[in-house]
mmCIF file of C-alpha atoms in Angstrom:
data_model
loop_
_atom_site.group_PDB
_atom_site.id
_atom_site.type_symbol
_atom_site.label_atom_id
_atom_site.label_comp_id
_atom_site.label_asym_id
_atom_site.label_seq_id
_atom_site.Cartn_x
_atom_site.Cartn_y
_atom_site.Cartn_z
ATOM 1 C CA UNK A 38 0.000 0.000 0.000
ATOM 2 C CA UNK A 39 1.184 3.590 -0.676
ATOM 3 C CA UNK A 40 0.895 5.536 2.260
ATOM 4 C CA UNK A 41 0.183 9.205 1.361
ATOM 5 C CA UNK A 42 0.161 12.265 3.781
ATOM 6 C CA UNK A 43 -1.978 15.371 1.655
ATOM 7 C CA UNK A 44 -1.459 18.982 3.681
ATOM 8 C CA UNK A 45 -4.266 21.142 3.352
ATOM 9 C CA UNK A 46 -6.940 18.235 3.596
ATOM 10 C CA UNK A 47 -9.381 20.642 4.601
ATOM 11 C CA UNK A 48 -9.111 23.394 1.497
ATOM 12 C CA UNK A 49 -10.357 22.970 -1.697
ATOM 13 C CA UNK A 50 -7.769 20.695 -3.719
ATOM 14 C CA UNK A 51 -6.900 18.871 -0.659
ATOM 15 C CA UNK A 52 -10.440 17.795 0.116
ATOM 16 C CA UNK A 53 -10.752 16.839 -4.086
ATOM 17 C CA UNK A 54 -7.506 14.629 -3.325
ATOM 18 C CA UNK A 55 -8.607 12.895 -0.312
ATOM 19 C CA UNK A 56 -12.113 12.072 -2.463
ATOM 20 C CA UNK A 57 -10.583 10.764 -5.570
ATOM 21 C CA UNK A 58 -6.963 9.163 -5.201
ATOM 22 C CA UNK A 59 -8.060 5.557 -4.554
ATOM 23 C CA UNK A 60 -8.937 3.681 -1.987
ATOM 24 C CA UNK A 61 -6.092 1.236 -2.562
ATOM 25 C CA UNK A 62 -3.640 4.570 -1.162
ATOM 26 C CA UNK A 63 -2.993 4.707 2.529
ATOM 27 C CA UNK A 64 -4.259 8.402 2.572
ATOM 28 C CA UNK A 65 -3.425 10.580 5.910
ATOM 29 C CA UNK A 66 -4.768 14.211 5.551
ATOM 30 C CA UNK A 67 -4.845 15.812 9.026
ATOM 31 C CA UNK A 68 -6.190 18.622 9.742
ATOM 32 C CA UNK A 69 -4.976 21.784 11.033
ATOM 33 C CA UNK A 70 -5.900 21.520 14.677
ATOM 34 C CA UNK A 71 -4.147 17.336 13.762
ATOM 35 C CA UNK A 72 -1.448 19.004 12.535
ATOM 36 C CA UNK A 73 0.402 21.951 12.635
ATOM 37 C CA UNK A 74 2.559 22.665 9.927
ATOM 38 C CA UNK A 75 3.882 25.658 11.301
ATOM 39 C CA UNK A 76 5.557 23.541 14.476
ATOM 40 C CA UNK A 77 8.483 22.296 13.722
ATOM 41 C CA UNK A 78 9.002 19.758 15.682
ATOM 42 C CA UNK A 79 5.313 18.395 15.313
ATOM 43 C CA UNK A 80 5.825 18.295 11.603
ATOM 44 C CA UNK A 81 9.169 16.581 12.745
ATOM 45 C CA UNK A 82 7.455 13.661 14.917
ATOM 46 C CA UNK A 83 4.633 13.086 12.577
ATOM 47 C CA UNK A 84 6.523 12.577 9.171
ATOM 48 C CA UNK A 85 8.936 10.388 11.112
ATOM 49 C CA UNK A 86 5.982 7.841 12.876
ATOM 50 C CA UNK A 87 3.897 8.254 9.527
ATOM 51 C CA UNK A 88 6.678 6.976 7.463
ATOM 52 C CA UNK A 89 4.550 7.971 4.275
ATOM 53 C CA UNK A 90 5.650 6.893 0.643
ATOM 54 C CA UNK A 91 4.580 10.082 -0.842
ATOM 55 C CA UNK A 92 4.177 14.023 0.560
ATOM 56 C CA UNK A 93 1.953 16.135 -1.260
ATOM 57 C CA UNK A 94 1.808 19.451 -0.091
ATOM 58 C CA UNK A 95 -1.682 21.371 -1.238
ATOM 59 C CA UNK A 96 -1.459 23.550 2.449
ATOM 60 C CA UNK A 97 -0.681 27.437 1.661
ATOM 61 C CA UNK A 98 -2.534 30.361 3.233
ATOM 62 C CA UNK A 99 -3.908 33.217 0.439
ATOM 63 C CA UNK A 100 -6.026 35.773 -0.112
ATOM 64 C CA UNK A 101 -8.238 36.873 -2.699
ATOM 65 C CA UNK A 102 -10.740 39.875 -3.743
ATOM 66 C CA UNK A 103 -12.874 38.952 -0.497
ATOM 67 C CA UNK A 104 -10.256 38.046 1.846
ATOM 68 C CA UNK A 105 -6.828 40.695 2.860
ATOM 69 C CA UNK A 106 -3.773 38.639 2.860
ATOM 70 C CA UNK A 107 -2.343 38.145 6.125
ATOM 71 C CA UNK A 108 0.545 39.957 7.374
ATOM 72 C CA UNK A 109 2.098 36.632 8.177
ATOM 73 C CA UNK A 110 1.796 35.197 4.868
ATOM 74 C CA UNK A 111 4.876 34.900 3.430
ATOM 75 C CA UNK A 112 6.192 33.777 6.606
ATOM 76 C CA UNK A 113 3.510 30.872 6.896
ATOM 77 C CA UNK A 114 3.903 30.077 3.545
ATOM 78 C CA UNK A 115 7.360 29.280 3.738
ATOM 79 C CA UNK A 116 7.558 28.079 6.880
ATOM 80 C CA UNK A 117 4.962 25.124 6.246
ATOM 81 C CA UNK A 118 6.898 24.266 2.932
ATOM 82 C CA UNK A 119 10.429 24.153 5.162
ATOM 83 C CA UNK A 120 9.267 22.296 8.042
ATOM 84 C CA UNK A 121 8.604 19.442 5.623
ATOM 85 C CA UNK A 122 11.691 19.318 2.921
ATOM 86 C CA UNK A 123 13.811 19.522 6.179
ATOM 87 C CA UNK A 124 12.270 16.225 7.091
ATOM 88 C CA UNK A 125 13.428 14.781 3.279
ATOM 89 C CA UNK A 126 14.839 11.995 4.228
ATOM 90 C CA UNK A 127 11.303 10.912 6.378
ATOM 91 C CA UNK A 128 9.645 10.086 3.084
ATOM 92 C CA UNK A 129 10.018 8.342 -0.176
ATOM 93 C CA UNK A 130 8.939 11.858 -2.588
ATOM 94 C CA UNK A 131 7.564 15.380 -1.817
ATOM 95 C CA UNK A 132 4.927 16.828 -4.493
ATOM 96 C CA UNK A 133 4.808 20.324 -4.266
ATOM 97 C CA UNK A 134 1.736 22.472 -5.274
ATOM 98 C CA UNK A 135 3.829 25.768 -6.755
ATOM 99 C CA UNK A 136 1.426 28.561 -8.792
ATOM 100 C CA UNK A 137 1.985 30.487 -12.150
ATOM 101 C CA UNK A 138 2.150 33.531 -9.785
ATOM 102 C CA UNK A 139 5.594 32.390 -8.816
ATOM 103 C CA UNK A 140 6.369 33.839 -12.780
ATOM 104 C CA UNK A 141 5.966 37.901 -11.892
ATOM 105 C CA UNK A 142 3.252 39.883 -12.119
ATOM 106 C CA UNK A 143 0.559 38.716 -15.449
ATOM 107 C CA UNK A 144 1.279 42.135 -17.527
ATOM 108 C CA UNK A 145 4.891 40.795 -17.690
ATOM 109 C CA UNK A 146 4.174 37.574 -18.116
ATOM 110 C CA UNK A 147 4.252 36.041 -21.645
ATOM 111 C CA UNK A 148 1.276 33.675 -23.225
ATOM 112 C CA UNK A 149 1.910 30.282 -22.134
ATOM 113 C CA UNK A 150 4.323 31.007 -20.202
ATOM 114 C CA UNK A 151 7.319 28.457 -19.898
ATOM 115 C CA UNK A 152 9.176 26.948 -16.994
ATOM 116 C CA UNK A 153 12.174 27.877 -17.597
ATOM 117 C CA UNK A 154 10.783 31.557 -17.726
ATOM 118 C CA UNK A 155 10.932 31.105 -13.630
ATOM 119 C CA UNK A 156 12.854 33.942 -12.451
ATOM 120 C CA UNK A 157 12.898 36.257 -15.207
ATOM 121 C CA UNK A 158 10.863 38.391 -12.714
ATOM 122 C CA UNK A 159 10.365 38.164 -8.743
ATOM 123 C CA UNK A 160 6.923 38.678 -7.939
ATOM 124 C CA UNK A 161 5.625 41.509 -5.977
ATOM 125 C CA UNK A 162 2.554 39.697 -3.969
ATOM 126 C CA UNK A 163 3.251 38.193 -0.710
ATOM 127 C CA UNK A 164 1.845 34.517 -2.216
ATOM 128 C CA UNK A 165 3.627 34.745 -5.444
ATOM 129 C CA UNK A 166 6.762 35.804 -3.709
ATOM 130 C CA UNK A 167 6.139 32.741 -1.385
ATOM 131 C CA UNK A 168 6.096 29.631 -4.326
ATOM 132 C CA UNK A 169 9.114 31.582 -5.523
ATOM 133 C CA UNK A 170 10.984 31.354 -2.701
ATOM 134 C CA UNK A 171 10.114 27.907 -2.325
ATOM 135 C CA UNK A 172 10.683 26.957 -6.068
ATOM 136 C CA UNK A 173 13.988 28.807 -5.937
ATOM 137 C CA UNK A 174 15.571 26.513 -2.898
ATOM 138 C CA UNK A 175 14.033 23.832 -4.894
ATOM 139 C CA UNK A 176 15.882 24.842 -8.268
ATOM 140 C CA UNK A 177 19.343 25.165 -5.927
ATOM 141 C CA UNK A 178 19.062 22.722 -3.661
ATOM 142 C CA UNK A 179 16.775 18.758 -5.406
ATOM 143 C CA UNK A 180 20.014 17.707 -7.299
ATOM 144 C CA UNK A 181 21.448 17.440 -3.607
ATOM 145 C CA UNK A 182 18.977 16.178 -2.219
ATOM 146 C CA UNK A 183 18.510 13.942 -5.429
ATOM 147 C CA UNK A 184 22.037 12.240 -4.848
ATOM 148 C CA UNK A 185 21.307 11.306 -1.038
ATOM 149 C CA UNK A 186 17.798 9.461 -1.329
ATOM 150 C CA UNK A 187 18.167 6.313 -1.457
ATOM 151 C CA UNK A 188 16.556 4.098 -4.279
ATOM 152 C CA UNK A 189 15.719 7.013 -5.693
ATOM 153 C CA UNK A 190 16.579 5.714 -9.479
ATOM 154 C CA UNK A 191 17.475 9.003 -11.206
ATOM 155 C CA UNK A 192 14.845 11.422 -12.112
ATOM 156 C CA UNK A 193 14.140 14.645 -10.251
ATOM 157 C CA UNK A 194 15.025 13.445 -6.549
ATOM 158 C CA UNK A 195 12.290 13.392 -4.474
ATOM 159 C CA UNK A 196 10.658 16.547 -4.977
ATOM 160 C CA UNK A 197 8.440 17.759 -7.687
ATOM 161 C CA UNK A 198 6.706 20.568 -8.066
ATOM 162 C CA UNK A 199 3.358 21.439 -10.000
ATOM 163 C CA UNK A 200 2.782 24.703 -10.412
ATOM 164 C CA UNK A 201 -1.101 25.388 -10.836
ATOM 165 C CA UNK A 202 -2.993 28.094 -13.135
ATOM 166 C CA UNK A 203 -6.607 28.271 -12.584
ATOM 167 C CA UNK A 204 -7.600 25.073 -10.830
ATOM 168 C CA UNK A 205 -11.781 25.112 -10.701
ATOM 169 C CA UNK A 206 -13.943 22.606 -9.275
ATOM 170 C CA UNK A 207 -16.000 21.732 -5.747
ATOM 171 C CA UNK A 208 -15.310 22.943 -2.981
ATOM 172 C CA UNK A 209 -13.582 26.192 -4.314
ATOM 173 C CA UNK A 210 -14.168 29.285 -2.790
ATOM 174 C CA UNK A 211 -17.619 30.047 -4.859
ATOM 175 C CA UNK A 212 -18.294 33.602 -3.879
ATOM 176 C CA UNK A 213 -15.396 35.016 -6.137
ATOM 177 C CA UNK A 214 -13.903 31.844 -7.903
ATOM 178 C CA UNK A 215 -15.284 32.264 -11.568
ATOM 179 C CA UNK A 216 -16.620 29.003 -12.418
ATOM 180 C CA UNK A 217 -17.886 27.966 -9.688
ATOM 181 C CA UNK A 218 -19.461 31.702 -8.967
ATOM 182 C CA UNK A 219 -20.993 31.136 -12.762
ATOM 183 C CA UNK A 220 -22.276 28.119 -11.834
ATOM 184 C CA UNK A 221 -23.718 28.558 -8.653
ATOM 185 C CA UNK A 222 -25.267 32.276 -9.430
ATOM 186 C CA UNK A 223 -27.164 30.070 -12.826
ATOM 187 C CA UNK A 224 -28.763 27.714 -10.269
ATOM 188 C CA UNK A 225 -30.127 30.199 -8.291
ATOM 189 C CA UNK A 226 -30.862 32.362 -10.900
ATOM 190 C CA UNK A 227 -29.142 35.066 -11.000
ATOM 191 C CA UNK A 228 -27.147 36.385 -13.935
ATOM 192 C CA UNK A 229 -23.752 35.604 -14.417
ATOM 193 C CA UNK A 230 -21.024 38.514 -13.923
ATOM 194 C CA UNK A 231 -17.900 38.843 -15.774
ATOM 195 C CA UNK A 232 -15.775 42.002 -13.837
ATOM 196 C CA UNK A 233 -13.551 41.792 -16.749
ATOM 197 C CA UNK A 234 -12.662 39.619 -19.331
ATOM 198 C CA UNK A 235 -9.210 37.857 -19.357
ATOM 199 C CA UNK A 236 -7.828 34.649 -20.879
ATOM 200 C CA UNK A 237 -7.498 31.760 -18.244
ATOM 201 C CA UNK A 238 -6.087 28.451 -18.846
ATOM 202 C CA UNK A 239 -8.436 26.731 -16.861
ATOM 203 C CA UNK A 240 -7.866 22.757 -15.461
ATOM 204 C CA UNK A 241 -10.213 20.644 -13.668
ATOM 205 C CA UNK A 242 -9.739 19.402 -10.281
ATOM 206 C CA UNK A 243 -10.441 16.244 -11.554
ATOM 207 C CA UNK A 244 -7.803 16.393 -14.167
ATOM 208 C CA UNK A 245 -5.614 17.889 -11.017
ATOM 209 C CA UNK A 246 -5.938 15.014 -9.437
ATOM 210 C CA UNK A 247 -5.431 11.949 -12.487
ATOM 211 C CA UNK A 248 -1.955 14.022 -12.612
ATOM 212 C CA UNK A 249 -1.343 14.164 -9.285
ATOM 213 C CA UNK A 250 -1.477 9.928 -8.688
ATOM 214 C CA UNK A 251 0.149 9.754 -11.941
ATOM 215 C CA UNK A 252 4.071 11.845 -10.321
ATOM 216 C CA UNK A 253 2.759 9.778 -7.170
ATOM 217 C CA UNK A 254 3.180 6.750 -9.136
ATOM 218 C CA UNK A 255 5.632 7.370 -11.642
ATOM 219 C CA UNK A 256 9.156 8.677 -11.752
ATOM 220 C CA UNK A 257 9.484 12.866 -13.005
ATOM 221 C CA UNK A 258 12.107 13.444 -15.165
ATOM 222 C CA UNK A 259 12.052 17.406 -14.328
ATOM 223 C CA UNK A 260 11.852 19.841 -11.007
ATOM 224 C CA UNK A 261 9.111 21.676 -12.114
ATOM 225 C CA UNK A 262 5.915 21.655 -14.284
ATOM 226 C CA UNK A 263 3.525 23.463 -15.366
ATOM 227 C CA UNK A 264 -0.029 21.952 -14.661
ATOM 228 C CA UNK A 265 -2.753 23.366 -17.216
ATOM 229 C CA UNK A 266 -4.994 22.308 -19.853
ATOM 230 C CA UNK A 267 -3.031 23.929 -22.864
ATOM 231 C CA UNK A 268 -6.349 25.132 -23.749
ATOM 232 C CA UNK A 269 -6.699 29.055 -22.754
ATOM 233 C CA UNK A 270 -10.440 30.510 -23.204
ATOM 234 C CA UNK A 271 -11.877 34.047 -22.174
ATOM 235 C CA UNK A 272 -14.081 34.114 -18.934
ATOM 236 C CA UNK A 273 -17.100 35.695 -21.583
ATOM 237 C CA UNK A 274 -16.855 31.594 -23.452
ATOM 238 C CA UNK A 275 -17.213 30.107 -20.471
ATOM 239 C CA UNK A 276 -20.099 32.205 -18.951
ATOM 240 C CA UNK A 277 -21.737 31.395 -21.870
ATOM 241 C CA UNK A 278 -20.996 27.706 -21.353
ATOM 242 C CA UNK A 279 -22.260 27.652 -18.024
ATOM 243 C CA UNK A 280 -25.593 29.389 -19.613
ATOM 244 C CA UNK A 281 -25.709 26.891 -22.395
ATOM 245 C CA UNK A 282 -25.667 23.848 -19.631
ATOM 246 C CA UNK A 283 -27.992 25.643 -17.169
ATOM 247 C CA UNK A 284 -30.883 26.114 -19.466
ATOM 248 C CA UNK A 285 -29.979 22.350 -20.752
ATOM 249 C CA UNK A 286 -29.924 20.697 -17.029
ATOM 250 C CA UNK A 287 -33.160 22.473 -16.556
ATOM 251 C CA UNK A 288 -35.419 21.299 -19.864
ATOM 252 C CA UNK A 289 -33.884 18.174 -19.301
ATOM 253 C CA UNK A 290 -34.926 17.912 -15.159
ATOM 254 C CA UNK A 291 -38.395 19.612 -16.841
ATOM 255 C CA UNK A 292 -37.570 22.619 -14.485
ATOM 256 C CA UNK A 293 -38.480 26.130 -15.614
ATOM 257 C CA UNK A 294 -36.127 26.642 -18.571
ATOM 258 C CA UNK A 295 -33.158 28.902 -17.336
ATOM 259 C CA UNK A 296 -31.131 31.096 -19.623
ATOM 260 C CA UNK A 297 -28.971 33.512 -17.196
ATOM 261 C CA UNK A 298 -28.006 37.248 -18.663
ATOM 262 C CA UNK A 299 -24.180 37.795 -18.643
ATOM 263 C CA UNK A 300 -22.512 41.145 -17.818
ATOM 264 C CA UNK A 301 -19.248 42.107 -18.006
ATOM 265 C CA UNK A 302 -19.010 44.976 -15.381
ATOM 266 C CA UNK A 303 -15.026 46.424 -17.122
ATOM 267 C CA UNK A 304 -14.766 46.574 -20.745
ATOM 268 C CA UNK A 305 -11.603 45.400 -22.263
ATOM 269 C CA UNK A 306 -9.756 42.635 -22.007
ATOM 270 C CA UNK A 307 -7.097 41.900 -18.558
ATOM 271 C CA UNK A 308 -3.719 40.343 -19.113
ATOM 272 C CA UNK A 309 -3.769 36.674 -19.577
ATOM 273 C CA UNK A 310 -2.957 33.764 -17.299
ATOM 274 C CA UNK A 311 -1.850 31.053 -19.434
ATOM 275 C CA UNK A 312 1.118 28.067 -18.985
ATOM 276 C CA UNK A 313 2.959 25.843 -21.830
ATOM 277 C CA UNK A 314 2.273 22.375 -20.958
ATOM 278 C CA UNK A 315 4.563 20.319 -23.353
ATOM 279 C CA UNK A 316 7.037 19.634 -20.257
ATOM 280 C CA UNK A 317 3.721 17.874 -18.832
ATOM 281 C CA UNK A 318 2.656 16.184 -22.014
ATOM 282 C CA UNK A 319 6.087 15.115 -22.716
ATOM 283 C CA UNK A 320 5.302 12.959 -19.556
ATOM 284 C CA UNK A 321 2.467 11.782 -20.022
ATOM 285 C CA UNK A 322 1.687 12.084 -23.623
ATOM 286 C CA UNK A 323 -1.429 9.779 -23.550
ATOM 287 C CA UNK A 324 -3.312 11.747 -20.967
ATOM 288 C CA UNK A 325 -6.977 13.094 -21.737
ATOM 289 C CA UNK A 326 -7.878 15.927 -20.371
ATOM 290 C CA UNK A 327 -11.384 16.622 -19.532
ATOM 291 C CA UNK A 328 -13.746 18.337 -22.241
ATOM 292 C CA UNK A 329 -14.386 21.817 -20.480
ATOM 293 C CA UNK A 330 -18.033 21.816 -21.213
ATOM 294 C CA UNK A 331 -18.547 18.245 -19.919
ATOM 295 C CA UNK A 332 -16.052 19.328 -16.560
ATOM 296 C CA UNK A 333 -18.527 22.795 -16.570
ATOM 297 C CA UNK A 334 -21.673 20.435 -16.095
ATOM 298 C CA UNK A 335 -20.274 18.267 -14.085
ATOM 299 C CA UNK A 336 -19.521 20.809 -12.164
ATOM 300 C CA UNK A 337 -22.995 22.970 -12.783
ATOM 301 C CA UNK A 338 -24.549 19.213 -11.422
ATOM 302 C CA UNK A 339 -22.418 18.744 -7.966
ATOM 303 C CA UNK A 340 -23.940 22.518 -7.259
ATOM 304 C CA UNK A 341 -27.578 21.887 -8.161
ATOM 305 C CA UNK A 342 -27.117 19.182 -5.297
ATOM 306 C CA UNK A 343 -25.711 21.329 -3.141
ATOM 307 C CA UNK A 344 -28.384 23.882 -3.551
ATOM 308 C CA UNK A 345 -29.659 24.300 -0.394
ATOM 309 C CA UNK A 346 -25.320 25.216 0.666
ATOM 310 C CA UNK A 347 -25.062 28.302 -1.323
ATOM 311 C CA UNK A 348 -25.357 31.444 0.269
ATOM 312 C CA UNK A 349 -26.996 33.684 -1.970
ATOM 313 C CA UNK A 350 -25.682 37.054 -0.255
ATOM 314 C CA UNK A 351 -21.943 35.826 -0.403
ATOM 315 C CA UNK A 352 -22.634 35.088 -3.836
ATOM 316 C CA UNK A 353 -23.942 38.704 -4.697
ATOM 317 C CA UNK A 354 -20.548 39.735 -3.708
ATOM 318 C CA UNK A 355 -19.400 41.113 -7.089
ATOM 319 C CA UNK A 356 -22.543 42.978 -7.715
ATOM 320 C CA UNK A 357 -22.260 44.755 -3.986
ATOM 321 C CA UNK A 358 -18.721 45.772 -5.629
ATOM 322 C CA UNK A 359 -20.235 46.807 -9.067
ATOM 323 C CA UNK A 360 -22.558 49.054 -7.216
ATOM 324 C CA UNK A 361 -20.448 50.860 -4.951
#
């Protein structure tokens, strides 16, 4: 059995994890009151009684339009991540969830970006700044760390690192996450609002996760990837997705046929958020991502059954902002 330790089991991807790796995994994913990644020595004790094959790290601490960043959060943020890799030699391989923020700010970023574009620029948010300073003592220090595991059979060492675009899927944060806010604002219809349009290269969690068991199960030939679709597509296409499946899921349920109105609130179009995948492809050539209007309703379907969850205030978030 592969014994598997997920940080973050709580949040969004690590709850996806814990729900889909399978059942044949010894999965561990404590949470935050279980285990503190910000002790050292906890973090210490635990790796070394859990003995765990594989490490993957989905913990961070962030902010977004809703929620200030912490003053703390670089310092969290790199504290978690070093309280583990210290412990390297208390597990068989680390993944790593890293972010396309760790690139520099989007206007400087180019389209599908590259990773060996990683440190062209040092970002100037507190989160982005933290994957980079993670992802840099990973660039300078795996190939040590690579030549002291043992059994480790070449590759990239023991740690790996996936750095993530625009992950979507449940358990997101809903009130300003796009997708999900799309979806959930169509099943309790309300229109859809777009504050801007930009270019997104969005990935499913499920798809997350299919990639994620396959570095757990396979040996990387890399440090660092970039995780995405290789598919980019403006936030306006997929509002009108979500639409398109909202008003199908309801003729087909014979529910009042819904067709939500979709406003953007800024005209123009924002910079782009878009990775290169080939590194990832060249991996795992024969992987099949999911269709994003089958991942959309499949999405759209998980929040029609979690209806009665939503809070339709939160939700209204981005018109509160529109209207101040």
């Amino acid at each position: 059995m592969v014994r598997v330790l997920i940080t973050g089991g709580s949040g969004f991807i690590g709850r996806n994890l814990k729900e889909q790796l399978p059942s044949s995994y010894g999965v561990a994913a404590p949470t935050s009151a279980e285990l503190d990644l910000l002790q050292e020595q906890d973090v210490r004790e635990y790796l070394r009684a859990g003995r765990f094959d594989v490490v993957v790290h989905a913990a961070t601490t962030r902010s977004n339009r809703r929620v200030t960043a912490p003053a703390e959060m670089l310092d969290y943020n790199c504290r978690m991540f070093f309280n583990l890799v210290r412990n390297w030699d208390a597990f068989g391989k680390m993944i790593v969830f890293g972010s396309g923020a760790q690139y520099g700010p989007r206007g400087l970023l180019p389209l599908r970006v590259r990773e060996d574009y990683f440190d062209t620029h040092v970002p100037g948010d507190a989160y982005g700044f933290s994957k980079y300073v993670c992802a840099k003592w990973m660039e300078n220090q795996v190939p040590g760390v690579r030549s002291q595991v043992a059994g480790s059979g070449g590759g990239a060492g023991n740690i790996i690192e996936l750095r993530l675009f625009a992950v979507f899927g449940p358990y997101e944060d809903y009130t300003v996450r796009f997708i999900s806010n799309a979806c959930a604002r169509a099943v309790k219809g309300l229109p859809i609002v777009v504050r801007q349009d930009v270019t997104f290269d969005f990935l499913y969690v499920k798809d997350l996760v299919g990639i994620t068991r396959w570095f757990i199960e396979n040996e990387a030939r890399h440090e660092a990837y970039n995780v995405c679709s290789g598919h980019p597509v403006a936030l306006t296409e997929v509002a009108k997705i979500v639409s398109q499946v909202s008003s199908q899921n309801a003729l087909a349920n014979l529910g009042h046929p819904r067709n939500p109105e979709i406003s953007v609130t800024k005209p123009g179009m924002g910079e782009a958020y878009t990775g290169d995948n080939a590194r990832l492809m060249g991996e795992m050539p024969a992987y099949s991502f999911w269709d994003l209007r089958e991942a959309i309703r499949d999405l759209y379907e998980w929040y029609e059954e979690h209806e009665a969850e939503i809070d339709e205030m939160a939700l209204r978030f981005d018109d509160q902002c529109r209207s101040e």
